[in-house]
């Protein structure tokens, strides 16, 4: 069975319109692959039981009205913190194990309106807190390049779905790196849009001032199309900009020759694994050969990013997660002698250890007497980080950085030491703190054959330019798929 039914959105559109395949056939291809590979990979938590039906309906409608959006009939996977009517939203938490949303997320509405088909919901770290998907209450997701290794997180399931050919594209969310880091670990492209590009309506809130929804794909062109589709105001998330998403397409179409790209000294020094550094050297050489100019820049406050993030994100999380009280949503403890015990027991039983840790940290950071010392100071340093990016973008068009300090690590390697887990986001977190768009593009694999990610960070609203740069690298590196999953029936890895 081939890895993908089509190699790009454009190829899908063409094959669909020329009648090379039906929408039902294309959906069945992915459902079959999910059936064969999901038991070992654990990328999906729920498969949409209605996918084939919807495909048939779309095939019928198409017979009467052939001109349709490229996404008409296109299958996608959704991280399980995005609401889609008819499917549970669990956030990989016991707290929401049986929760069914009554509304669609705006991104889901837009996908459905364009005719897309939801294949299912993907595994994640509980409430998007983590970097390995090991914090899921629903079990682990395996890295398709090496099942002994983590896929990254928190959107591990969405990254693996695409990397393993169980969906052609997926959506995830990124609060501190949760799209880019798993994309890097799984060898796919992941984009976190500018804060305010995509509505967060219907995304279960973790840290509302940092959360953004974005795509996973194999190609920059596909990521662009999906981002444009889901972007723009909906009247439901007041932080969304009224800018026309189509500007991303214009920027994408422009050349890259003559762009200047900054390399922050702070991101290429100590702590960066040699194999990643070597891969990124090769990526830089590709860009340089295309006339892109690199120069050093400084982001001296970025090193405080983790500290700032774990105060701001946990403070917001403590507040956002206060709604899970056994009354309004999800789990309700059965041992409830009184109201206080209902709250306490529900939260004790419903939340996993990492979520509890974050709630405790955030509650402490916001508590009387400590707010100025922790939360306010974190906001001040956040302002410094933003200013330093602003200054850097006076000198350069974009910033190039590693996505992760190391290749994908092994299961269990970091779970016992939360701090070392937190440090896996050291290069991704500052883009969230500054609200900037950033992506991870597949770079050259390490000598042991593991994926490595090249991160590009741009000024606000520069997604098109970031993706254009990623496309240059994509043409040089080529599309690499995990060999074991695709070689079985005579399929080649590339
Ligand atoms: N790994 C980071 C955390 O654990 C980021 C998570 C995210 O982006 N959702 O909070």
CSV table of C-alpha atoms and ligand atoms in Angstrom, one decimal:
chain,number,residue,atom,x,y,z
A,1,UNK,CA,0.0,0.0,0.0
A,2,UNK,CA,1.5,3.3,-1.0
A,3,UNK,CA,2.4,5.9,1.6
A,4,UNK,CA,0.2,8.6,0.3
A,5,UNK,CA,-2.6,8.6,-2.2
A,6,UNK,CA,-1.4,11.8,-3.7
A,7,UNK,CA,1.8,13.7,-3.0
A,8,UNK,CA,0.4,17.2,-2.6
A,9,UNK,CA,-2.9,19.1,-2.2
A,10,UNK,CA,-2.5,20.2,-5.9
A,11,UNK,CA,-2.1,16.6,-7.0
A,12,UNK,CA,-5.1,15.6,-4.9
A,13,UNK,CA,-7.2,18.4,-6.6
A,14,UNK,CA,-6.0,17.3,-10.0
A,15,UNK,CA,-6.6,13.6,-9.5
A,16,UNK,CA,-10.0,14.3,-8.0
A,17,UNK,CA,-11.1,16.7,-10.8
A,18,UNK,CA,-9.8,14.4,-13.6
A,19,UNK,CA,-11.6,11.5,-12.0
A,20,UNK,CA,-8.3,9.5,-11.4
A,21,UNK,CA,-9.9,8.5,-8.1
A,22,UNK,CA,-13.0,9.1,-6.1
A,23,UNK,CA,-13.1,10.9,-2.8
A,24,UNK,CA,-14.2,7.7,-1.1
A,25,UNK,CA,-11.2,5.9,-2.5
A,26,UNK,CA,-8.8,8.5,-1.2
A,27,UNK,CA,-10.4,8.4,2.3
A,28,UNK,CA,-10.4,4.6,2.3
A,29,UNK,CA,-6.7,4.7,1.6
A,30,UNK,CA,-6.0,6.6,4.7
A,31,UNK,CA,-8.5,4.7,6.8
A,32,UNK,CA,-6.8,1.4,5.7
A,33,UNK,CA,-3.4,2.8,6.7
A,34,UNK,CA,-4.7,3.9,10.0
A,35,UNK,CA,-6.1,0.4,10.6
A,36,UNK,CA,-2.8,-1.2,9.8
A,37,UNK,CA,-0.4,1.2,11.5
A,38,UNK,CA,-2.3,3.0,14.2
A,39,UNK,CA,-2.2,0.1,16.7
A,40,UNK,CA,1.6,0.2,16.8
A,41,UNK,CA,2.0,4.0,16.4
A,42,UNK,CA,-0.9,5.4,18.6
A,43,UNK,CA,-1.2,8.6,16.5
A,44,UNK,CA,-5.0,8.6,16.5
A,45,UNK,CA,-7.3,8.4,19.6
A,46,UNK,CA,-10.5,8.5,17.6
A,47,UNK,CA,-11.2,7.6,14.0
A,48,UNK,CA,-14.2,9.4,12.5
A,49,UNK,CA,-16.9,6.7,11.9
A,50,UNK,CA,-18.6,9.0,9.5
A,51,UNK,CA,-15.6,9.7,7.2
A,52,UNK,CA,-16.6,7.2,4.4
A,53,UNK,CA,-20.2,8.4,4.5
A,54,UNK,CA,-19.2,12.0,4.1
A,55,UNK,CA,-16.8,11.0,1.3
A,56,UNK,CA,-19.7,9.3,-0.6
A,57,UNK,CA,-21.9,12.4,-0.1
A,58,UNK,CA,-19.2,14.6,-1.5
A,59,UNK,CA,-18.6,12.3,-4.4
A,60,UNK,CA,-22.3,12.5,-5.2
A,61,UNK,CA,-22.5,16.3,-4.9
A,62,UNK,CA,-19.4,16.6,-7.0
A,63,UNK,CA,-21.1,14.8,-9.9
A,64,UNK,CA,-23.6,17.6,-10.0
A,65,UNK,CA,-21.3,20.5,-9.2
A,66,UNK,CA,-17.7,19.7,-10.2
A,67,UNK,CA,-16.0,23.1,-9.5
A,68,UNK,CA,-14.8,22.9,-5.9
A,69,UNK,CA,-12.2,24.1,-3.4
A,70,UNK,CA,-8.9,22.2,-3.5
A,71,UNK,CA,-9.9,21.0,0.0
A,72,UNK,CA,-13.2,19.5,-1.2
A,73,UNK,CA,-12.9,15.8,-0.2
A,74,UNK,CA,-9.4,16.3,1.3
A,75,UNK,CA,-8.8,14.2,4.5
A,76,UNK,CA,-7.2,15.9,7.5
A,77,UNK,CA,-6.5,14.9,11.1
A,78,UNK,CA,-7.1,17.1,14.1
A,79,UNK,CA,-5.3,17.4,17.4
A,80,UNK,CA,-7.7,16.3,20.2
A,81,UNK,CA,-8.0,19.7,21.7
A,82,UNK,CA,-9.9,21.0,18.7
A,83,UNK,CA,-13.7,20.7,18.8
A,84,UNK,CA,-15.4,18.8,16.0
A,85,UNK,CA,-19.1,18.0,16.4
A,86,UNK,CA,-19.7,14.2,16.5
A,87,UNK,CA,-16.3,13.3,17.8
A,88,UNK,CA,-15.1,13.5,21.4
A,89,UNK,CA,-12.6,16.1,22.5
A,90,UNK,CA,-10.5,14.5,25.2
A,91,UNK,CA,-7.3,16.6,25.3
A,92,UNK,CA,-5.8,13.2,26.2
A,93,UNK,CA,-7.1,13.7,29.7
A,94,UNK,CA,-9.2,11.5,32.0
A,95,UNK,CA,-11.0,14.8,32.9
A,96,UNK,CA,-12.5,15.0,29.4
A,97,UNK,CA,-12.5,11.3,28.4
A,98,UNK,CA,-16.2,11.4,27.6
A,99,UNK,CA,-16.6,15.0,26.6
A,100,UNK,CA,-18.4,15.7,23.4
A,101,UNK,CA,-18.4,19.3,22.0
A,102,UNK,CA,-21.5,21.0,20.9
A,103,UNK,CA,-19.8,23.4,18.5
A,104,UNK,CA,-17.0,23.2,16.0
A,105,UNK,CA,-13.8,25.0,16.3
A,106,UNK,CA,-13.6,27.8,13.8
A,107,UNK,CA,-10.7,26.0,12.0
A,108,UNK,CA,-12.9,22.9,11.8
A,109,UNK,CA,-15.9,24.9,10.5
A,110,UNK,CA,-13.7,26.4,7.8
A,111,UNK,CA,-12.3,23.0,6.8
A,112,UNK,CA,-15.8,21.5,6.6
A,113,UNK,CA,-17.2,24.4,4.7
A,114,UNK,CA,-14.4,23.9,2.1
A,115,UNK,CA,-15.5,20.2,1.9
A,116,UNK,CA,-12.6,18.6,3.9
A,117,UNK,CA,-13.1,15.3,5.7
A,118,UNK,CA,-12.0,14.8,9.3
A,119,UNK,CA,-10.2,11.5,9.5
A,120,UNK,CA,-10.0,11.6,13.3
A,121,UNK,CA,-8.5,13.1,16.5
A,122,UNK,CA,-4.9,12.7,17.4
A,123,UNK,CA,-3.0,12.0,20.6
A,124,UNK,CA,-1.3,14.7,22.6
A,125,UNK,CA,0.2,15.5,25.9
A,126,UNK,CA,-2.6,16.1,28.4
A,127,UNK,CA,-4.0,19.6,27.9
A,128,UNK,CA,-1.0,20.2,25.5
A,129,UNK,CA,1.4,20.2,28.4
A,130,UNK,CA,4.5,18.4,27.5
A,131,UNK,CA,7.1,17.8,24.8
A,132,UNK,CA,6.9,14.0,24.2
A,133,UNK,CA,3.3,13.0,24.2
A,134,UNK,CA,4.2,10.8,27.2
A,135,UNK,CA,1.8,12.9,29.3
A,136,UNK,CA,-1.2,11.5,27.5
A,137,UNK,CA,-3.7,9.7,29.7
A,138,UNK,CA,-4.5,7.6,26.6
A,139,UNK,CA,-1.1,6.0,26.1
A,140,UNK,CA,2.0,6.9,24.1
A,141,UNK,CA,2.5,7.8,20.4
A,142,UNK,CA,5.6,6.2,18.8
A,143,UNK,CA,8.0,8.0,16.6
A,144,UNK,CA,7.7,6.4,13.2
A,145,UNK,CA,11.5,6.7,12.6
A,146,UNK,CA,12.3,4.7,15.7
A,147,UNK,CA,9.5,3.3,17.9
A,148,UNK,CA,11.8,3.5,20.9
A,149,UNK,CA,11.8,7.2,20.6
A,150,UNK,CA,9.2,9.9,21.4
A,151,UNK,CA,7.5,11.8,18.6
A,152,UNK,CA,7.8,15.1,20.5
A,153,UNK,CA,4.8,17.0,21.8
A,154,UNK,CA,2.5,18.1,22.7
A,155,UNK,CA,1.0,17.6,19.2
A,156,UNK,CA,2.8,14.2,18.8
A,157,UNK,CA,-0.2,12.4,17.3
A,158,UNK,CA,-0.7,15.1,14.6
A,159,UNK,CA,3.0,15.0,13.6
A,160,UNK,CA,3.0,11.2,13.5
A,161,UNK,CA,-0.2,11.0,11.5
A,162,UNK,CA,1.4,13.0,8.7
A,163,UNK,CA,4.9,11.5,9.0
A,164,UNK,CA,3.6,8.0,8.8
A,165,UNK,CA,1.2,8.6,6.0
A,166,UNK,CA,-2.0,8.2,8.1
A,167,UNK,CA,-3.2,11.7,7.0
A,168,UNK,CA,-1.9,14.0,4.3
A,169,UNK,CA,-2.1,17.0,6.6
A,170,UNK,CA,-3.1,17.7,10.2
A,171,UNK,CA,-3.7,20.5,12.6
A,172,UNK,CA,-2.0,21.0,15.9
A,173,UNK,CA,-1.6,23.7,18.5
A,174,UNK,CA,1.6,25.5,19.6
A,175,UNK,CA,1.9,27.3,22.9
A,176,UNK,CA,5.7,27.0,23.4
A,177,UNK,CA,6.7,24.7,20.6
A,178,UNK,CA,4.1,22.0,20.4
A,179,UNK,CA,3.8,22.1,16.6
A,180,UNK,CA,7.5,22.8,15.7
A,181,UNK,CA,9.1,20.4,18.1
A,182,UNK,CA,7.1,17.3,17.1
A,183,UNK,CA,7.5,18.3,13.4
A,184,UNK,CA,11.3,18.4,13.9
A,185,UNK,CA,11.2,15.0,15.7
A,186,UNK,CA,9.1,13.4,13.0
A,187,UNK,CA,10.6,14.9,9.9
A,188,UNK,CA,7.7,17.0,8.7
A,189,UNK,CA,7.0,20.7,8.4
A,190,UNK,CA,5.1,22.4,11.2
A,191,UNK,CA,4.0,26.0,11.3
A,192,UNK,CA,3.0,28.2,14.2
A,193,UNK,CA,1.3,31.2,12.7
A,194,UNK,CA,1.6,34.8,14.1
A,195,UNK,CA,-0.5,35.2,17.3
A,196,UNK,CA,-3.8,36.5,16.0
A,197,UNK,CA,-3.6,34.9,12.6
A,198,UNK,CA,-5.9,32.0,13.4
A,199,UNK,CA,-8.9,32.0,15.6
A,200,UNK,CA,-8.6,30.0,18.8
A,201,UNK,CA,-12.3,29.6,19.0
A,202,UNK,CA,-13.0,25.9,19.8
A,203,UNK,CA,-9.4,25.2,20.8
A,204,UNK,CA,-9.3,24.0,24.4
A,205,UNK,CA,-7.4,26.8,26.1
A,206,UNK,CA,-4.0,26.2,27.7
A,207,UNK,CA,-2.3,29.6,27.8
A,208,UNK,CA,-4.6,31.9,25.9
A,209,UNK,CA,-2.0,34.6,25.2
A,210,UNK,CA,0.4,32.1,23.6
A,211,UNK,CA,-1.8,29.4,22.0
A,212,UNK,CA,-2.0,29.3,18.2
A,213,UNK,CA,-3.3,26.6,15.8
A,214,UNK,CA,-1.2,25.5,12.8
A,215,UNK,CA,-0.6,22.9,10.2
A,216,UNK,CA,1.6,19.8,9.8
A,217,UNK,CA,2.5,18.8,6.2
A,218,UNK,CA,5.2,17.5,4.0
A,219,UNK,CA,5.4,20.6,1.8
A,220,UNK,CA,5.5,24.3,2.3
A,221,UNK,CA,2.9,24.8,-0.4
A,222,UNK,CA,0.5,22.5,1.4
A,223,UNK,CA,1.1,24.2,4.8
A,224,UNK,CA,0.4,27.6,3.1
A,225,UNK,CA,-2.9,26.5,1.6
A,226,UNK,CA,-4.2,25.0,4.9
A,227,UNK,CA,-3.0,28.1,6.9
A,228,UNK,CA,-4.8,30.5,4.5
A,229,UNK,CA,-7.9,28.4,4.7
A,230,UNK,CA,-8.2,28.5,8.5
A,231,UNK,CA,-6.9,32.1,9.0
A,232,UNK,CA,-8.8,35.4,9.5
A,233,UNK,CA,-11.4,36.8,11.8
A,234,UNK,CA,-14.5,35.0,12.8
A,235,UNK,CA,-16.0,37.4,15.3
A,236,UNK,CA,-15.5,34.9,18.1
A,237,UNK,CA,-11.9,35.4,19.0
A,238,UNK,CA,-11.2,39.1,19.4
A,239,UNK,CA,-7.4,38.6,19.1
A,240,UNK,CA,-7.6,37.7,15.4
A,241,UNK,CA,-6.3,40.3,13.0
A,242,UNK,CA,-8.5,41.5,10.1
A,243,UNK,CA,-5.5,41.2,7.8
A,244,UNK,CA,-6.3,39.4,4.6
A,245,UNK,CA,-4.8,35.8,4.8
A,246,UNK,CA,-4.2,36.0,1.1
A,247,UNK,CA,-1.2,38.2,1.7
A,248,UNK,CA,0.6,35.0,2.7
A,249,UNK,CA,0.2,33.7,-0.8
A,250,UNK,CA,1.6,36.9,-2.3
A,251,UNK,CA,4.7,36.7,0.0
A,252,UNK,CA,5.1,33.0,-0.8
A,253,UNK,CA,5.3,33.7,-4.5
A,254,UNK,CA,8.1,36.2,-4.1
A,255,UNK,CA,11.7,35.2,-4.5
A,256,UNK,CA,14.2,34.5,-1.7
A,257,UNK,CA,17.4,35.9,-3.4
A,258,UNK,CA,18.9,38.7,-1.4
A,259,UNK,CA,17.0,37.9,1.9
A,260,UNK,CA,19.1,38.4,5.0
A,261,UNK,CA,18.8,35.8,7.7
A,262,UNK,CA,20.0,36.3,11.3
A,263,UNK,CA,21.6,33.5,13.3
A,264,UNK,CA,21.3,34.3,17.0
A,265,UNK,CA,24.6,33.4,18.7
A,266,UNK,CA,22.6,32.4,21.7
A,267,UNK,CA,20.9,29.5,19.8
A,268,UNK,CA,24.0,28.0,18.1
A,269,UNK,CA,26.3,27.6,21.1
A,270,UNK,CA,26.5,25.3,24.0
A,271,UNK,CA,23.8,22.8,24.5
A,272,UNK,CA,23.2,22.2,20.8
A,273,UNK,CA,23.8,18.6,19.7
A,274,UNK,CA,26.6,18.1,17.2
A,275,UNK,CA,24.4,16.1,14.7
A,276,UNK,CA,21.8,18.9,14.7
A,277,UNK,CA,24.4,21.6,14.3
A,278,UNK,CA,25.9,19.7,11.3
A,279,UNK,CA,22.5,19.2,9.7
A,280,UNK,CA,21.8,22.9,10.0
A,281,UNK,CA,25.2,23.8,8.5
A,282,UNK,CA,24.1,21.9,5.4
A,283,UNK,CA,20.7,23.6,5.4
A,284,UNK,CA,22.5,27.0,5.6
A,285,UNK,CA,24.7,26.1,2.7
A,286,UNK,CA,21.7,25.3,0.5
A,287,UNK,CA,20.1,28.7,1.3
A,288,UNK,CA,23.4,30.5,0.7
A,289,UNK,CA,23.8,28.9,-2.7
A,290,UNK,CA,20.4,30.4,-3.5
A,291,UNK,CA,21.7,33.9,-2.7
A,292,UNK,CA,20.4,34.2,0.8
A,293,UNK,CA,22.8,36.1,3.1
A,294,UNK,CA,23.4,35.0,6.7
A,295,UNK,CA,24.7,37.2,9.5
A,296,UNK,CA,24.9,36.9,13.3
A,297,UNK,CA,22.3,38.6,15.5
A,298,UNK,CA,21.9,38.8,19.3
A,299,UNK,CA,18.9,37.8,21.4
A,300,UNK,CA,20.5,38.1,24.8
A,301,UNK,CA,17.2,37.7,26.8
A,302,UNK,CA,16.1,34.6,24.9
A,303,UNK,CA,17.9,32.5,27.5
A,304,UNK,CA,15.2,33.6,30.1
A,305,UNK,CA,12.5,32.3,27.8
A,306,UNK,CA,11.9,29.0,29.6
A,307,UNK,CA,11.7,30.8,33.0
A,308,UNK,CA,9.3,33.4,31.6
A,309,UNK,CA,7.2,30.8,29.8
A,310,UNK,CA,6.8,28.6,32.9
A,311,UNK,CA,5.4,31.6,34.9
A,312,UNK,CA,3.1,33.0,32.2
A,313,UNK,CA,1.9,29.8,30.7
A,314,UNK,CA,1.3,28.1,34.1
A,315,UNK,CA,-0.5,31.2,35.4
A,316,UNK,CA,-2.9,31.2,32.5
A,317,UNK,CA,-3.3,27.5,32.6
A,318,UNK,CA,-4.2,27.6,36.3
A,319,UNK,CA,-6.9,30.0,35.5
A,320,UNK,CA,-8.1,28.3,32.3
A,321,UNK,CA,-8.2,24.9,34.0
A,322,UNK,CA,-10.3,26.1,37.0
A,323,UNK,CA,-13.4,25.4,34.9
A,324,UNK,CA,-12.9,21.6,35.3
A,325,UNK,CA,-14.6,21.3,38.6
A,326,UNK,CA,-16.9,18.3,38.2
A,327,UNK,CA,-19.9,20.6,37.7
A,328,UNK,CA,-19.7,22.2,34.3
A,329,UNK,CA,-17.5,19.9,32.1
A,330,UNK,CA,-16.3,16.4,31.9
A,331,UNK,CA,-15.5,14.1,34.7
A,332,UNK,CA,-17.4,14.2,38.0
A,333,UNK,CA,-16.0,12.2,40.9
A,334,UNK,CA,-18.3,9.6,42.4
A,335,UNK,CA,-17.0,10.1,45.9
A,336,UNK,CA,-18.7,13.4,46.8
A,337,UNK,CA,-19.7,13.9,50.4
A,338,UNK,CA,-19.9,17.7,49.9
A,339,UNK,CA,-19.3,20.4,47.3
A,340,UNK,CA,-15.7,21.0,48.2
A,341,UNK,CA,-14.9,17.3,48.0
A,342,UNK,CA,-16.6,17.2,44.6
A,343,UNK,CA,-14.1,19.8,43.4
A,344,UNK,CA,-11.1,18.2,45.0
A,345,UNK,CA,-11.8,14.6,44.2
A,346,UNK,CA,-12.8,15.4,40.6
A,347,UNK,CA,-9.6,17.4,40.0
A,348,UNK,CA,-7.5,14.8,41.8
A,349,UNK,CA,-8.9,12.0,39.7
A,350,UNK,CA,-9.2,13.8,36.5
A,351,UNK,CA,-5.8,15.5,36.0
A,352,UNK,CA,-2.5,13.8,35.5
A,353,UNK,CA,0.7,14.7,37.3
A,354,UNK,CA,2.1,17.2,34.8
A,355,UNK,CA,-1.2,19.1,34.7
A,356,UNK,CA,-1.3,19.2,38.5
A,357,UNK,CA,2.3,20.5,38.6
A,358,UNK,CA,1.4,23.3,36.2
A,359,UNK,CA,-1.7,24.3,38.1
A,360,UNK,CA,0.3,24.4,41.3
A,361,UNK,CA,3.1,26.5,39.7
A,362,UNK,CA,0.6,28.9,38.2
A,363,UNK,CA,-1.5,29.2,41.3
A,364,UNK,CA,1.6,30.0,43.3
A,365,UNK,CA,2.9,32.5,40.7
A,366,UNK,CA,-0.4,34.4,40.9
A,367,UNK,CA,-0.9,34.2,44.7
A,368,UNK,CA,-1.1,37.3,46.8
A,369,UNK,CA,2.3,38.7,47.6
A,370,UNK,CA,4.1,36.7,44.8
A,371,UNK,CA,2.4,38.2,41.8
A,372,UNK,CA,4.8,41.2,41.5
A,373,UNK,CA,7.8,39.0,42.2
A,374,UNK,CA,7.0,36.4,39.6
A,375,UNK,CA,4.2,37.1,37.1
A,376,UNK,CA,4.9,40.8,36.6
A,377,UNK,CA,8.6,40.3,36.3
A,378,UNK,CA,8.0,37.5,33.8
A,379,UNK,CA,5.9,40.0,31.7
A,380,UNK,CA,8.7,42.5,31.9
A,381,UNK,CA,11.2,40.0,30.6
A,382,UNK,CA,8.7,39.0,27.9
A,383,UNK,CA,8.7,42.6,26.8
A,384,UNK,CA,12.5,42.6,26.6
A,385,UNK,CA,12.4,39.4,24.4
A,386,UNK,CA,9.9,41.1,22.1
A,387,UNK,CA,12.0,44.2,21.8
A,388,UNK,CA,15.1,42.2,21.0
A,389,UNK,CA,13.3,40.5,18.2
A,390,UNK,CA,12.0,43.9,16.9
A,391,UNK,CA,15.6,45.2,16.9
A,392,UNK,CA,16.9,42.1,15.1
A,393,UNK,CA,14.2,42.5,12.4
A,394,UNK,CA,15.6,45.9,11.7
A,395,UNK,CA,18.8,44.2,10.5
A,396,UNK,CA,17.5,40.9,9.0
A,397,UNK,CA,14.4,39.6,7.3
A,398,UNK,CA,14.2,36.4,9.2
A,399,UNK,CA,15.9,34.4,11.9
A,400,UNK,CA,17.3,30.9,11.6
A,401,UNK,CA,17.6,28.6,14.6
A,402,UNK,CA,17.6,25.0,15.6
A,403,UNK,CA,14.1,23.7,16.4
A,404,UNK,CA,15.3,21.4,19.1
A,405,UNK,CA,18.6,21.0,21.0
A,406,UNK,CA,18.8,17.2,20.2
A,407,UNK,CA,17.3,14.6,17.9
A,408,UNK,CA,14.2,12.7,19.3
A,409,UNK,CA,14.9,11.2,22.7
A,410,UNK,CA,14.0,7.8,24.0
A,411,UNK,CA,10.8,7.0,26.0
A,412,UNK,CA,11.4,7.5,29.7
A,413,UNK,CA,14.6,9.5,29.2
A,414,UNK,CA,13.2,12.8,30.5
A,415,UNK,CA,9.9,12.0,32.3
A,416,UNK,CA,11.5,11.8,35.7
A,417,UNK,CA,13.1,15.1,35.3
A,418,UNK,CA,10.6,17.8,34.3
A,419,UNK,CA,13.3,20.5,34.0
A,420,UNK,CA,15.2,18.6,31.3
A,421,UNK,CA,11.8,18.0,29.5
A,422,UNK,CA,11.1,21.8,29.7
A,423,UNK,CA,14.5,22.5,28.2
A,424,UNK,CA,13.6,20.7,25.0
A,425,UNK,CA,11.6,23.8,24.0
A,426,UNK,CA,14.5,26.2,24.6
A,427,UNK,CA,14.6,27.4,21.0
A,428,UNK,CA,10.9,27.4,20.2
A,429,UNK,CA,9.5,29.2,23.2
A,430,UNK,CA,10.6,32.8,22.5
A,431,UNK,CA,8.6,33.0,19.2
A,432,UNK,CA,5.4,32.3,21.3
A,433,UNK,CA,6.4,34.8,23.9
A,434,UNK,CA,6.9,37.4,21.2
A,435,UNK,CA,3.8,36.4,19.2
A,436,UNK,CA,5.9,35.7,16.1
A,437,UNK,CA,5.3,33.2,13.3
A,438,UNK,CA,7.8,30.4,13.2
A,439,UNK,CA,8.1,27.0,11.5
A,440,UNK,CA,10.2,23.9,11.6
A,441,UNK,CA,11.2,22.5,8.2
A,442,UNK,CA,12.8,19.1,7.7
A,443,UNK,CA,16.6,19.5,7.5
A,444,UNK,CA,19.1,16.8,6.6
A,445,UNK,CA,18.8,13.7,8.8
A,446,UNK,CA,21.4,13.0,11.4
A,447,UNK,CA,24.1,10.3,10.7
A,448,UNK,CA,22.0,7.8,12.6
A,449,UNK,CA,19.1,8.5,10.3
A,450,UNK,CA,16.9,10.5,12.7
A,451,UNK,CA,15.0,13.7,11.6
A,452,UNK,CA,16.4,17.2,12.4
A,453,UNK,CA,14.4,20.4,12.1
A,454,UNK,CA,15.5,23.8,10.9
A,455,UNK,CA,13.5,26.6,12.6
A,456,UNK,CA,12.7,29.9,10.9
A,457,UNK,CA,11.2,32.8,12.9
A,458,UNK,CA,9.9,35.9,11.2
A,459,UNK,CA,8.4,39.3,12.0
A,460,UNK,CA,4.6,39.3,12.6
A,461,UNK,CA,2.6,38.3,9.5
A,462,UNK,CA,5.6,36.9,7.6
A,463,UNK,CA,4.3,33.3,7.3
A,464,UNK,CA,4.5,33.5,3.5
A,465,UNK,CA,8.1,34.4,3.5
A,466,UNK,CA,9.0,31.7,6.1
A,467,UNK,CA,7.3,29.1,3.9
A,468,UNK,CA,9.1,30.3,0.8
A,469,UNK,CA,12.4,29.8,2.6
A,470,UNK,CA,11.3,26.4,3.7
A,471,UNK,CA,10.4,25.5,0.2
A,472,UNK,CA,14.0,26.2,-1.0
A,473,UNK,CA,15.3,23.7,1.6
A,474,UNK,CA,12.5,21.2,0.8
A,475,UNK,CA,13.7,21.1,-2.8
A,476,UNK,CA,17.2,20.3,-1.8
A,477,UNK,CA,16.5,17.9,1.0
A,478,UNK,CA,13.6,16.1,-0.7
A,479,UNK,CA,10.7,14.4,1.0
A,480,UNK,CA,11.9,11.7,3.4
A,481,UNK,CA,9.4,9.2,4.8
A,482,UNK,CA,10.1,6.7,7.6
A,483,UNK,CA,11.3,3.6,5.7
A,484,UNK,CA,9.8,0.8,7.8
A,485,UNK,CA,6.3,2.0,7.3
A,486,UNK,CA,6.5,2.2,3.6
A,487,UNK,CA,9.0,-0.4,2.4
A,488,UNK,CA,6.8,-3.4,3.2
A,489,UNK,CA,4.9,-3.7,-0.1
A,490,UNK,CA,7.7,-2.7,-2.5
A,491,UNK,CA,7.3,0.9,-1.7
A,492,UNK,CA,10.5,3.0,-1.6
A,493,UNK,CA,11.3,5.3,1.3
A,494,UNK,CA,11.7,8.5,-0.6
B,1,LIG,N1,6.4,21.7,25.7
B,1,LIG,C1,5.8,23.0,26.1
B,1,LIG,C2,5.0,22.7,27.4
B,1,LIG,O1,5.1,21.7,27.9
B,1,LIG,C3,4.9,23.6,25.1
B,1,LIG,C4,3.6,22.9,24.9
B,1,LIG,C5,2.8,23.5,23.8
B,1,LIG,O2,3.3,24.3,23.0
B,1,LIG,N2,1.5,23.3,23.9
B,1,LIG,O3,4.3,23.6,27.9
